[in-house]
Coordinates of C-alpha atoms in Angstrom, one line a residue:
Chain A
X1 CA 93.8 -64.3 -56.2
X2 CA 95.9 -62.8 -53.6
X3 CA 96.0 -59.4 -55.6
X4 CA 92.3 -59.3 -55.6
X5 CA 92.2 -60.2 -51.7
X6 CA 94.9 -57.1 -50.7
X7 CA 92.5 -55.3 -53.3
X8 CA 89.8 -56.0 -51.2
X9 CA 91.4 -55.0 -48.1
X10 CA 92.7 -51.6 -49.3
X11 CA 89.5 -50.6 -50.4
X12 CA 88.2 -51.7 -46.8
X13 CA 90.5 -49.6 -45.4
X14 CA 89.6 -46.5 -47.3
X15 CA 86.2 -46.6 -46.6
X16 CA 86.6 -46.9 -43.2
X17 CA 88.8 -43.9 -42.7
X18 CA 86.4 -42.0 -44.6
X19 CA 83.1 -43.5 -42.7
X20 CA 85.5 -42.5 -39.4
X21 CA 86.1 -38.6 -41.1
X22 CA 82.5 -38.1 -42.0
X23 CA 81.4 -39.3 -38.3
X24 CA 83.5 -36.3 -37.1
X25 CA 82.3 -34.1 -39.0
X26 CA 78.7 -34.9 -38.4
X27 CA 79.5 -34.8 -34.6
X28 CA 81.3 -31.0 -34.8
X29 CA 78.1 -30.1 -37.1
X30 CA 76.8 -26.9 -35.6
X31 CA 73.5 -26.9 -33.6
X32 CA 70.7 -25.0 -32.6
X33 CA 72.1 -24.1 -29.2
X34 CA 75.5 -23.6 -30.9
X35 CA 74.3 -21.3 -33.1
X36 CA 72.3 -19.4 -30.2
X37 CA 75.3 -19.0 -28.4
X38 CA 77.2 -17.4 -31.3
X39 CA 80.0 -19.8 -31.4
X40 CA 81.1 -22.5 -33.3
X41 CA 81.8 -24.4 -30.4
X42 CA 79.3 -28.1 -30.2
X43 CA 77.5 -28.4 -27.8
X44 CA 77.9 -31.1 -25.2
X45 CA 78.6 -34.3 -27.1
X46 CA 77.6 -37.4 -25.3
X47 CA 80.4 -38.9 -23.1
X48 CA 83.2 -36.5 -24.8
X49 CA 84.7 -34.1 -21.9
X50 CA 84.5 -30.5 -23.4
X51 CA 87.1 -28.5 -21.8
X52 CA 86.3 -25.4 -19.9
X53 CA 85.1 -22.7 -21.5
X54 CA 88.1 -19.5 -21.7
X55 CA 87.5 -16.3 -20.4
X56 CA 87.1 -13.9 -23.8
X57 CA 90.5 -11.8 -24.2
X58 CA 89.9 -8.3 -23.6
X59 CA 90.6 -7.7 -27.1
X60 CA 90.2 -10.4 -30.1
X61 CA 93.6 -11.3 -30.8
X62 CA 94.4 -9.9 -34.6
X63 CA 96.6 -13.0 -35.3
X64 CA 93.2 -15.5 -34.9
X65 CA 91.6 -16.7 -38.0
X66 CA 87.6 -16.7 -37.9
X67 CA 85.8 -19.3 -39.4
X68 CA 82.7 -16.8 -40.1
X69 CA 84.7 -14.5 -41.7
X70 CA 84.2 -15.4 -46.0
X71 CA 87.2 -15.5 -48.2
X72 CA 88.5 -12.3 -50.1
X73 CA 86.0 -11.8 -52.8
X74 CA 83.1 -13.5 -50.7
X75 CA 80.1 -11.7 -49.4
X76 CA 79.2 -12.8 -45.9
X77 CA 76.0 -15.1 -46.0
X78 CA 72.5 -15.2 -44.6
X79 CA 72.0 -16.7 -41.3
X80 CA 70.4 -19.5 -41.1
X81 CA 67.9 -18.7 -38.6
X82 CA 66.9 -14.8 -38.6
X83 CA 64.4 -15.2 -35.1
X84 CA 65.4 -16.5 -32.5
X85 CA 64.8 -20.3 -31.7
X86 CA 62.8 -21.2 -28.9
X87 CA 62.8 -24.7 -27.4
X88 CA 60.5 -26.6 -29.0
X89 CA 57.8 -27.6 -26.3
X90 CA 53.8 -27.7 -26.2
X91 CA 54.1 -25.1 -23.6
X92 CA 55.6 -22.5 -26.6
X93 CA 53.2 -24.1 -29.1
X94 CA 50.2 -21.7 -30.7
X95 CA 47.2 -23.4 -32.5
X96 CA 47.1 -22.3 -36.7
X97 CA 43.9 -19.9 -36.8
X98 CA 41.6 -22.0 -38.8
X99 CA 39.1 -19.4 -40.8
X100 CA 35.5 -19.9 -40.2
X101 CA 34.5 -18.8 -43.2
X102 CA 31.3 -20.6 -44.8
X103 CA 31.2 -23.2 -41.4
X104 CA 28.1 -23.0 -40.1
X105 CA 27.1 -23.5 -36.1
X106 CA 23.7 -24.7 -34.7
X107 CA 22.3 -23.8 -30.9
X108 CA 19.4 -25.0 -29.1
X109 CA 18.4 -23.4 -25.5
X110 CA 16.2 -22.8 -23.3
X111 CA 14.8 -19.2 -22.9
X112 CA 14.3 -16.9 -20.0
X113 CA 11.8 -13.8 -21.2
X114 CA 10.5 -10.8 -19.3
X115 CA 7.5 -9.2 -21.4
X116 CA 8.3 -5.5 -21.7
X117 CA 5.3 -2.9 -22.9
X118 CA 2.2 -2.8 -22.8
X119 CA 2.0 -6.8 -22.9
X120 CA 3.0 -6.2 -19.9
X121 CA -0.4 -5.3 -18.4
X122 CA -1.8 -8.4 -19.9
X123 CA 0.8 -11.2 -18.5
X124 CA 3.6 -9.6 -16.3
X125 CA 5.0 -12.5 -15.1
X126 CA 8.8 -13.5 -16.0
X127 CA 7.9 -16.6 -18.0
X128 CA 10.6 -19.7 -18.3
X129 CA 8.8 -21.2 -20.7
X130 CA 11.0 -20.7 -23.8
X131 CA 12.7 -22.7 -26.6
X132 CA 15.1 -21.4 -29.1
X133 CA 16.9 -23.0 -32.4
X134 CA 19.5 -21.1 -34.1
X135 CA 21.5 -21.9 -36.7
X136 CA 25.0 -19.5 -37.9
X137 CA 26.7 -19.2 -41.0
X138 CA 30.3 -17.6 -40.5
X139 CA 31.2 -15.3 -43.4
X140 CA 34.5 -14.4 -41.8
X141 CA 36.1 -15.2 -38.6
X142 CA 34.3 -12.1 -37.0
X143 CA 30.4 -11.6 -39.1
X144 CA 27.9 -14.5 -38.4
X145 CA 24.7 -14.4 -40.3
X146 CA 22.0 -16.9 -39.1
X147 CA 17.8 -17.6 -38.8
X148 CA 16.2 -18.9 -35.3
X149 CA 12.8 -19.6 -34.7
X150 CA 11.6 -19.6 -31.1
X151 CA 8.7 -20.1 -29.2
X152 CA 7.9 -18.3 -26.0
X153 CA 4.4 -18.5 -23.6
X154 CA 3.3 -16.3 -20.9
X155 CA 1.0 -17.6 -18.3
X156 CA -0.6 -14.9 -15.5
X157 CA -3.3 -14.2 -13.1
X158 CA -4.4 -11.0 -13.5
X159 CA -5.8 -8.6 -10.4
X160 CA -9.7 -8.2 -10.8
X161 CA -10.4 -6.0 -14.0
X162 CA -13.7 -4.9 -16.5
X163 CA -13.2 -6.0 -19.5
X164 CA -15.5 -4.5 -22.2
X165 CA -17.0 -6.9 -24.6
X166 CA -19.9 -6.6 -26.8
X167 CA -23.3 -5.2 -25.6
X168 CA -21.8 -5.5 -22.5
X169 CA -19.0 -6.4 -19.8
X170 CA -16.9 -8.9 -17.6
X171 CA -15.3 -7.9 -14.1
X172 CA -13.5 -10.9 -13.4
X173 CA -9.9 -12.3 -12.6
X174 CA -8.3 -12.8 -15.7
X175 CA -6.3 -15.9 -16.6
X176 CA -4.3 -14.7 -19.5
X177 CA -2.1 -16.5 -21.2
X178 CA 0.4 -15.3 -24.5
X179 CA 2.3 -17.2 -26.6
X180 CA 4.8 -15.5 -29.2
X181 CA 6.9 -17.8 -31.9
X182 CA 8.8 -16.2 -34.5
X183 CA 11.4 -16.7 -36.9
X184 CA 13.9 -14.4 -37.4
X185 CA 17.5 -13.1 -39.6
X186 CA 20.5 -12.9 -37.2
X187 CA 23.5 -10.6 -38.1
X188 CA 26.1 -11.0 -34.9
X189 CA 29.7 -9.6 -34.8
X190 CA 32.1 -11.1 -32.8
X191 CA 34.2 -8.8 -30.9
X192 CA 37.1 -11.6 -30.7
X193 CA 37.9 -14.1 -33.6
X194 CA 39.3 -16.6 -31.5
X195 CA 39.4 -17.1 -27.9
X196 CA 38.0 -18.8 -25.0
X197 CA 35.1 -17.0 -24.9
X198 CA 33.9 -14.8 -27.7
X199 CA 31.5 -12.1 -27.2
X200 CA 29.5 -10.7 -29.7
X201 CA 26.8 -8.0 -30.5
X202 CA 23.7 -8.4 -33.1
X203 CA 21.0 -7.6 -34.4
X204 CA 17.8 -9.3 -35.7
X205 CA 14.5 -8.9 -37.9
X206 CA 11.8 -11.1 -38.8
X207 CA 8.1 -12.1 -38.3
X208 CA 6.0 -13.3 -35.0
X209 CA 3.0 -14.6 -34.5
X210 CA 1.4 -14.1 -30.9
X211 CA -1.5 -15.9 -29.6
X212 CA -3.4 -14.4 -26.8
X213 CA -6.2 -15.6 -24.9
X214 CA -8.1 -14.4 -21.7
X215 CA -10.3 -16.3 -19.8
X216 CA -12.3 -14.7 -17.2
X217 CA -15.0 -17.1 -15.7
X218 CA -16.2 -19.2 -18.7
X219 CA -15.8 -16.5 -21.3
X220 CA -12.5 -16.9 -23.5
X221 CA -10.9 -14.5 -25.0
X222 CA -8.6 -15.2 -27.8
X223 CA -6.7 -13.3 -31.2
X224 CA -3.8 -14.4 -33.6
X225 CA -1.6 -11.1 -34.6
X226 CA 1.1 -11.3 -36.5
X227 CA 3.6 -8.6 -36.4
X228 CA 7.1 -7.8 -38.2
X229 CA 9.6 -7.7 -35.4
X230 CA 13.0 -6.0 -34.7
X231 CA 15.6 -5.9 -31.9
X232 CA 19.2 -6.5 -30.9
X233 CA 20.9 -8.8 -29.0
X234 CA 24.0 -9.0 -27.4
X235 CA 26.1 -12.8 -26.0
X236 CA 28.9 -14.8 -25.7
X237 CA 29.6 -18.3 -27.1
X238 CA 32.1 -20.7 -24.9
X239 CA 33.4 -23.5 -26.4
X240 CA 34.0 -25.9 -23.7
X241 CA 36.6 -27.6 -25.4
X242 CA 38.2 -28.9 -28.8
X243 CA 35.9 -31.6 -29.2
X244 CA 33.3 -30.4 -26.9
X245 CA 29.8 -28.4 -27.8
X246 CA 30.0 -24.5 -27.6
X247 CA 27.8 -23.2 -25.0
X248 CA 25.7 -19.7 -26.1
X249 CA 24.7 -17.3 -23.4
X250 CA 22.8 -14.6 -25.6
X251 CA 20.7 -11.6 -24.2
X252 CA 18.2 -10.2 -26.8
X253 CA 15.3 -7.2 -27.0
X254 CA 12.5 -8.1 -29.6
X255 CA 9.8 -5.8 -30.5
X256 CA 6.3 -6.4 -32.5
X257 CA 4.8 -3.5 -32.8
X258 CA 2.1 -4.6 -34.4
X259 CA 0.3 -7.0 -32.0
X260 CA -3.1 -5.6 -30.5
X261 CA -5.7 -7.0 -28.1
X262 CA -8.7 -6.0 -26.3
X263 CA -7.5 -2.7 -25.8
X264 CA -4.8 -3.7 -23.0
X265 CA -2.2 -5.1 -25.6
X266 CA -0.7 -2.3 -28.4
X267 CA 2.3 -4.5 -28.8
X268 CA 4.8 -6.6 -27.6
X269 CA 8.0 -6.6 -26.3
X270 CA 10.8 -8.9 -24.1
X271 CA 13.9 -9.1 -23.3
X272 CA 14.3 -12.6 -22.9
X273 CA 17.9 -14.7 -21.7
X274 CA 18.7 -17.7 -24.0
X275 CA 21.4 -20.3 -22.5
X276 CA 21.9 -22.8 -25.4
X277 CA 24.3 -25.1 -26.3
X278 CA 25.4 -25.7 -29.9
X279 CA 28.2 -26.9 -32.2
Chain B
X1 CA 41.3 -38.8 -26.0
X2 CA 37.9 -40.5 -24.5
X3 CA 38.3 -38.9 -21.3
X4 CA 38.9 -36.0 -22.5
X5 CA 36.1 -35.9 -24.6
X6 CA 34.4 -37.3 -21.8
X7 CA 34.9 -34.3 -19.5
X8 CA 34.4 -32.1 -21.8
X9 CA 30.7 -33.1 -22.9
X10 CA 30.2 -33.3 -18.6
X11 CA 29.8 -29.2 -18.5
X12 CA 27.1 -28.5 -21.1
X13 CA 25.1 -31.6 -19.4
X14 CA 25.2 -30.7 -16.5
X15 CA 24.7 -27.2 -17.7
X16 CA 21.9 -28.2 -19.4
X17 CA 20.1 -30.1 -16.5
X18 CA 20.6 -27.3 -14.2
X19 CA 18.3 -24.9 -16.6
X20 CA 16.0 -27.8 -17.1
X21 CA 16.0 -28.3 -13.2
X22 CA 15.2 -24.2 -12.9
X23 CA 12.5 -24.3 -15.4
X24 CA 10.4 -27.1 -14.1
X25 CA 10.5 -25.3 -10.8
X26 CA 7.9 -23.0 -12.5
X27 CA 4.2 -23.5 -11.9
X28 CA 2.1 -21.1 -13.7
X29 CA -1.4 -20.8 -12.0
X30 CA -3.9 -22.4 -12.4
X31 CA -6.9 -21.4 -14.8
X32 CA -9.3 -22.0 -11.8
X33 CA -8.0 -19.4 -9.8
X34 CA -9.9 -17.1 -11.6
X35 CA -13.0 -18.4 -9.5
X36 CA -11.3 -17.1 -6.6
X37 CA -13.1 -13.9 -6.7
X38 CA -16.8 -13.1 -7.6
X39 CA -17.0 -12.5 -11.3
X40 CA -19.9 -9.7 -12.4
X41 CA -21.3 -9.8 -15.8
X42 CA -23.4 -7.3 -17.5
X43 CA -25.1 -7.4 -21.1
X44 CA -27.5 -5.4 -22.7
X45 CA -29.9 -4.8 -25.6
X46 CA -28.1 -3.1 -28.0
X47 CA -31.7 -1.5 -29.7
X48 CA -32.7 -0.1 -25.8
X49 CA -33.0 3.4 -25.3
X50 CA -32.4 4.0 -21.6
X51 CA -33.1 7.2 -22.0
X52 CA -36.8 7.0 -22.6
X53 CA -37.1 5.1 -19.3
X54 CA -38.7 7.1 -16.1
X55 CA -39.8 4.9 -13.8
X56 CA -39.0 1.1 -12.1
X57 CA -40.2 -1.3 -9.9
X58 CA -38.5 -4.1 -7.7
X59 CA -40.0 -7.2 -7.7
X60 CA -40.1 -7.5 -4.1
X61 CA -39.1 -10.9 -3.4
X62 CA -35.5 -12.5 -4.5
X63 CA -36.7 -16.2 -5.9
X64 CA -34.3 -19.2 -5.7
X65 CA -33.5 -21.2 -8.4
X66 CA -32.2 -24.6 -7.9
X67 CA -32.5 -28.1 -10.0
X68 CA -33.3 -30.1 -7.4
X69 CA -36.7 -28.4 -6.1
X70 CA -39.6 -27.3 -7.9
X71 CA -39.1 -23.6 -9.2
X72 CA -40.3 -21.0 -8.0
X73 CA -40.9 -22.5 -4.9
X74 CA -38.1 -20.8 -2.4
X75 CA -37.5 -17.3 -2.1
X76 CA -34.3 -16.0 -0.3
X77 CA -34.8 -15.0 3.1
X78 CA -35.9 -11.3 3.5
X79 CA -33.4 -10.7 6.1
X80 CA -30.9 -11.2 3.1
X81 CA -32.8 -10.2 0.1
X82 CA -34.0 -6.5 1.6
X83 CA -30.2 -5.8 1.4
X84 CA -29.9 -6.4 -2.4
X85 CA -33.2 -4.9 -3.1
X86 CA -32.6 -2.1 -1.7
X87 CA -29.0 -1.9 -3.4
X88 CA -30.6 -2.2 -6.4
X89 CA -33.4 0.4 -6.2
X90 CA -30.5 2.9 -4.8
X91 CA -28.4 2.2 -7.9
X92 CA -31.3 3.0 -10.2
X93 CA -32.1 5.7 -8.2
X94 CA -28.9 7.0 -8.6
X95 CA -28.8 6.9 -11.9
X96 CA -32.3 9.2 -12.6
X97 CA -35.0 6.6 -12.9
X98 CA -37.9 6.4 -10.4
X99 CA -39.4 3.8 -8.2
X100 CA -43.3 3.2 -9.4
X101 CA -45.9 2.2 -6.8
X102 CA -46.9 -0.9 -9.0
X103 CA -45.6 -2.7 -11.8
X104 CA -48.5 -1.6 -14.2
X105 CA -47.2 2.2 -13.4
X106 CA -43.4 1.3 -14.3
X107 CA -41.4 1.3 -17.5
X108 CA -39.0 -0.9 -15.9
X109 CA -39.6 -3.8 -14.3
X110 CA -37.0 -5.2 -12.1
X111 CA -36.3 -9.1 -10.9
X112 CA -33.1 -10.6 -8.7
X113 CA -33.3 -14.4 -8.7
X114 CA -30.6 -16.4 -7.4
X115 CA -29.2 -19.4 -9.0
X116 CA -28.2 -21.5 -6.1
X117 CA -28.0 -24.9 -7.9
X118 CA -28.0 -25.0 -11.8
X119 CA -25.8 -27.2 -13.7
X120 CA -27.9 -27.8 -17.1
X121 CA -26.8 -26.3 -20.4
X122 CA -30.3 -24.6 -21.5
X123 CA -31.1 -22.9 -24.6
X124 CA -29.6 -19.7 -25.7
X125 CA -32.4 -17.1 -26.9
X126 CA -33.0 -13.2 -27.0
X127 CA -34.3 -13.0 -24.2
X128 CA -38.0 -11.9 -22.9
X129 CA -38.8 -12.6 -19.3
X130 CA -41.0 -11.0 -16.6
X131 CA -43.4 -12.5 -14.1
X132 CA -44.1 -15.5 -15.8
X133 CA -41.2 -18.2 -15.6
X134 CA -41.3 -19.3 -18.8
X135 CA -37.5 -19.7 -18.6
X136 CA -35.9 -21.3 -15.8
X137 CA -33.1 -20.7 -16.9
X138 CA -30.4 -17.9 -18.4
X139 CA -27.6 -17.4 -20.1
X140 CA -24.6 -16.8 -18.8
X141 CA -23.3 -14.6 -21.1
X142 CA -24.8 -12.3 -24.1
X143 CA -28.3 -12.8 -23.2
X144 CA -29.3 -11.1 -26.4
X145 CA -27.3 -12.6 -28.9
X146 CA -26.8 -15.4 -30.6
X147 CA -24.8 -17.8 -29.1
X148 CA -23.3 -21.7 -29.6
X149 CA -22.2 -22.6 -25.7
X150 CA -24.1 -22.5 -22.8
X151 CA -22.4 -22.5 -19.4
X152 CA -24.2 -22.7 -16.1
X153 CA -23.1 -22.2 -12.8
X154 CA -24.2 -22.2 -9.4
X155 CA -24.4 -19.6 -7.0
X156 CA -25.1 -16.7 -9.4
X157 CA -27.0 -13.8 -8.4
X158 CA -29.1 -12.6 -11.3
X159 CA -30.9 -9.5 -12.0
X160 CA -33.3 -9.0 -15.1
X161 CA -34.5 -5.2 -16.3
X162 CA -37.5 -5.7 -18.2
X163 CA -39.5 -3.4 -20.4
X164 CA -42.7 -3.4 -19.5
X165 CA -44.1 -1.2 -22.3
X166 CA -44.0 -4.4 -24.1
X167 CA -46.4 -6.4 -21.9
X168 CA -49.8 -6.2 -23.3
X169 CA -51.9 -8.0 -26.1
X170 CA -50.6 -5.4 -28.7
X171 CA -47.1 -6.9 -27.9
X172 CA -46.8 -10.3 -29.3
X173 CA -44.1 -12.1 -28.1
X174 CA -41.1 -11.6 -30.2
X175 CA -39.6 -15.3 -30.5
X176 CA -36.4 -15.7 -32.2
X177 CA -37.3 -17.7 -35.4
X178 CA -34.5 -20.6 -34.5
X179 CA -33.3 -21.6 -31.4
X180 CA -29.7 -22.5 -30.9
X181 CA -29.2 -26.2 -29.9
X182 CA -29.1 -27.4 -26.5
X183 CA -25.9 -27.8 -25.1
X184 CA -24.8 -30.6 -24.2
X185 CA -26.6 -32.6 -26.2
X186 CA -27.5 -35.1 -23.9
X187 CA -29.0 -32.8 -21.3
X188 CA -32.5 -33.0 -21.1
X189 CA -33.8 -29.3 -20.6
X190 CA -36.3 -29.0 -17.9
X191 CA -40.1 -28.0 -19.3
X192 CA -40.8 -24.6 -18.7
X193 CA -44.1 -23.8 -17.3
X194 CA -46.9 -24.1 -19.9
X195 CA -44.8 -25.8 -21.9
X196 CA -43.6 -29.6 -22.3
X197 CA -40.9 -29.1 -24.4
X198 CA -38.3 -27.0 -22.4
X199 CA -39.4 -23.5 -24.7
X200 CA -41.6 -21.1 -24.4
X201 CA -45.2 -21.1 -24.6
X202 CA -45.5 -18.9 -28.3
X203 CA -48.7 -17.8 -26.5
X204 CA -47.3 -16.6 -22.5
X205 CA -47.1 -13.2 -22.5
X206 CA -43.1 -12.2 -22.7
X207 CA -41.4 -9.2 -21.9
X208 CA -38.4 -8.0 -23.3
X209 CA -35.5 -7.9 -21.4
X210 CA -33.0 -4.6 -21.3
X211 CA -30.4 -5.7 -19.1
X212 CA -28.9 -8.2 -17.5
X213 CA -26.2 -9.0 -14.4
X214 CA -24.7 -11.9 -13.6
X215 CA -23.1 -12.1 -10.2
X216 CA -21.3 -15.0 -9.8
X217 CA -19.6 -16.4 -7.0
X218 CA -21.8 -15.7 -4.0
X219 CA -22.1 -19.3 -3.0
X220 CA -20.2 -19.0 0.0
X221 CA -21.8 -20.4 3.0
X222 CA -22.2 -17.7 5.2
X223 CA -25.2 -15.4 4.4
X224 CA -23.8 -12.3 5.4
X225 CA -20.7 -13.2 3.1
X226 CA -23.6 -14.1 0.4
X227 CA -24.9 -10.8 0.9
X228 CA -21.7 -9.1 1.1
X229 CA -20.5 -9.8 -2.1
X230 CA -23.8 -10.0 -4.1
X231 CA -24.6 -6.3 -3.0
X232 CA -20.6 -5.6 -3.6
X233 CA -21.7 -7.2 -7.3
X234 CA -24.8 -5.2 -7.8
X235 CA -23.0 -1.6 -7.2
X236 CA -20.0 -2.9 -9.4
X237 CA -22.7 -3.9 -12.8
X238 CA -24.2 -0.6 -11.9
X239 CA -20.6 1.0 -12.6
X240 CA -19.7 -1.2 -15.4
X241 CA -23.0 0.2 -17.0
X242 CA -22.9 3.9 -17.8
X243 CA -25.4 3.8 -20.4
X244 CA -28.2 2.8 -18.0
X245 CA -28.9 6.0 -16.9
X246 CA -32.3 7.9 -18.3
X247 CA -32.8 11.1 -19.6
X248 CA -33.9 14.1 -17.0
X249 CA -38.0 13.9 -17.2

């Protein structure tokens, strides 16, 4: 009984040295800052005074042994860090670049459009009455390809004009009023594939439908033309936040050149403002 | 997280309100601002020939039309009507035809009636007028055409060209087989003269009209402003007509 308890106690004692050896060990451990610094030399360590740091010798004494130095027969090894370390802080931290590729976006806005050509002799007026959808499919983190549909009207009062109809004529003010809707491809590059704002140039082809009508006294006046349409457009999309919508300022020229009417219209053309938000 | 979220969804709306707020501040104008100004309105027979036409004569009185008296009974004052007679017979004038001494000496015969109160629909028909008032009323538009609406409005100067090489008992009125229904249907057309049923009489003597202008908007209070923009109207159907010019006799 008494062997087994001095046993006991031997053992005990044995560990505990070793526990006490491993501690210093862990606590002369190089560290990030030690390693910066070029030394082997810990850092602060808690309560322990570190003595002042020496001047360096003018010249490295040949009798000192370095601890970096490998054995006869030894290449030397790889650092462990080849950059540089920076503190580690939000202020040094840069977001992974998430690819966009296949994600697809959705806008809805409200449209600004001046009529341009020769609709502009039927309604000149810049109209506010616009609505857009769009919807974007990223095929990288820079091409977007995409479909919209929007609807535009024109409302104006036109100076006192003859207007030639059948067997006859009117010389009347007009009250004309155009409405275009369309639905459209969208090809957009973005100049910038990531940022706070990203602007972006496009282009776009589709179909539109315009409806216009003239009413001078009680005679009306009205045609359906539908037209192929072309343009380009040109924007910026904002997101406003990680969690937040995306806001879409986009300027675009569209031009159906195929939409006729009573002479005064040969086709039609805007350059209309879209502000839209989206996700 | 939630405020953040929060504030971040407070840009686009009020983003979005501000453009809403910007777009509602547009009024387009009104469709009846076209009234605004006087509105002339020509039409003619497609199957005249102006050309063939020498001569013309002015009725010399400008009737008054209005629902609530008995037709035919009010003239315009001459003090007012001289001006657009004579603005007429200059036009015509101008344009190569000749005043007759009488109606039975004319090709043309020439009527201004104003419309000072009319708000019935009436019947649209190819139209055939001259002295007798068979038709109280007139189209608005397309006079000679077929037509489905009917539109009537008040303070309308009217001026009928007539061909009178069709008056005569070798010229049998030339009805239209069907008549477009009245509109709206729950007007009750007023019987024409010599006949009870709101048309013609199949056996009044009808002339077929050649022309037709519509001045409307000259129901302004003040005469001279009456007569200021009817004779205004009169020169402008002249110029909106080119084709009503004859041939050099």
């Amino acid at each position: 009984m008494r062997s087994e308890v001095f046993l006991s106690i031997l053992l005990a004692s044995g560990l505990a040295s070793r526990l006490a050896a491993a501690r210093d060990s862990v606590r002369e451990a190089p560290t990030a800052a030690h390693l910066q610094a070029g030394t082997d030399e810990p850092a602060s360590a808690g309560s322990t005074p570190s003595p002042p740091p020496e001047p360096a010798p003018a010249a490295p004494a040949p009798a000192a042994p370095s601890y970096d130095a490998p054995p006869a027969g030894f290449s030397s090894a790889p650092p462990l860090q080849q950059a540089p370390l920076g503190v580690d802080t939000s202020q040094s931290f840069e977001p992974t670049l998430h690819s966009k590729t296949g994600h697809v976006s959705g806008f809805m806005g409200w449209a600004f459009n001046v009529p341009l050509g020769s609709v502009r002799d039927f309604t000149a007026v810049v109209s506010p009455l616009g609505f857009e959808v769009q919807i974007l499919a990223w095929v990288n983190n820079q091409i977007a390809l995409g479909i919209d549909g929007d609807w535009a009207t024109y409302v104006d009062n036109r100076p006192r004009t003859t207007y030639n109809v059948e067997n006859g004529a009117v010389t009347a003010t007009a009250y004309n009023y155009t409405q275009t809707s369309s639905v459209r491809f969208l090809a957009n590059y973005f100049l910038m594939d990531d940022g706070p704002v990203l602007p972006y140039v496009g282009l776009h082809a589709g179909v539109s439908w315009a409806t216009f009508e003239s009413q001078e006294a009680d005679l009306t006046l009205s045609d359906t033309e539908f037209s192929f349409s072309w343009g380009g457009q040109a924007g910026i999309q904002v997101p406003l936040g990680r969690y937040a919508p995306i806001a879409l300022v986009n300027l675009r020229y569209v031009n159906t050149p195929a939409q006729e009417f009573l002479g005064q219209v040969s086709n039609v053309q805007s350059l209309g403002l879209l502000l839209g938000i989206g996700f | 997280m939630g405020d953040i979220k929060y504030i971040s969804l407070l840009a686009p709306s009020l983003a979005s309100l501000s453009v809403l707020a910007l777009a509602g501040c547009y009024a387009p104008p009104a469709p009846d601002s076209r009234y605004e100004e006087s509105i002339v309105v020509t039409a003619r027979d497609s199957q005249a020939d102006f050309q063939k036409y020498q001569t013309f004569f002015v009725r010399p009185e400008v009737r008054m039309i209005d629902e609530g008296m008995e037709e035919g009974t009010e003239t315009v004052p001459p003090v007012a009507a001289q001006a657009l007679l004579d603005s007429t017979t200059q036009n015509l004038i101008d344009r190569g035809f000749r005043p007759a001494a009488s109606k039975e000496e004319a090709d043309l015969g020439v009527e201004l009636v104003y419309l000072r109160a009319v708000y019935s629909a009436t019947y649209c028909y190819d139209w055939y007028y001259w002295w007798d008032y068979y038709y109280w009323g007139y189209y608005y538009y397309y006079p000679y055409g077929s037509c489905d609406t009917a539109a009537w409005r008040s303070g309308m100067m009217v001026t009928h060209i007539t061909d009178l090489e069709t008056m005569g008992p070798d010229a049998p009125p030339q009805l239209p087989t069907t008549l477009p229904t009245p509109l709206p249907s729950d007007v009750t057309t007023p019987p024409a003269t010599g006949s009870t049923t709101g048309l013609p009489s199949t056996t009044a003597t009808l002339r077929k009209g050649v022309w037709y202008s519509g001045i409307y908007g000259v129901e302004i209070d003040s005469t001279s402003f009456v007569v200021s923009r009817a004779t205004d109207g009169i020169d402008q159907a002249f110029k909106q007509s080119p084709y009503l010019t004859t041939a050099a006799p």
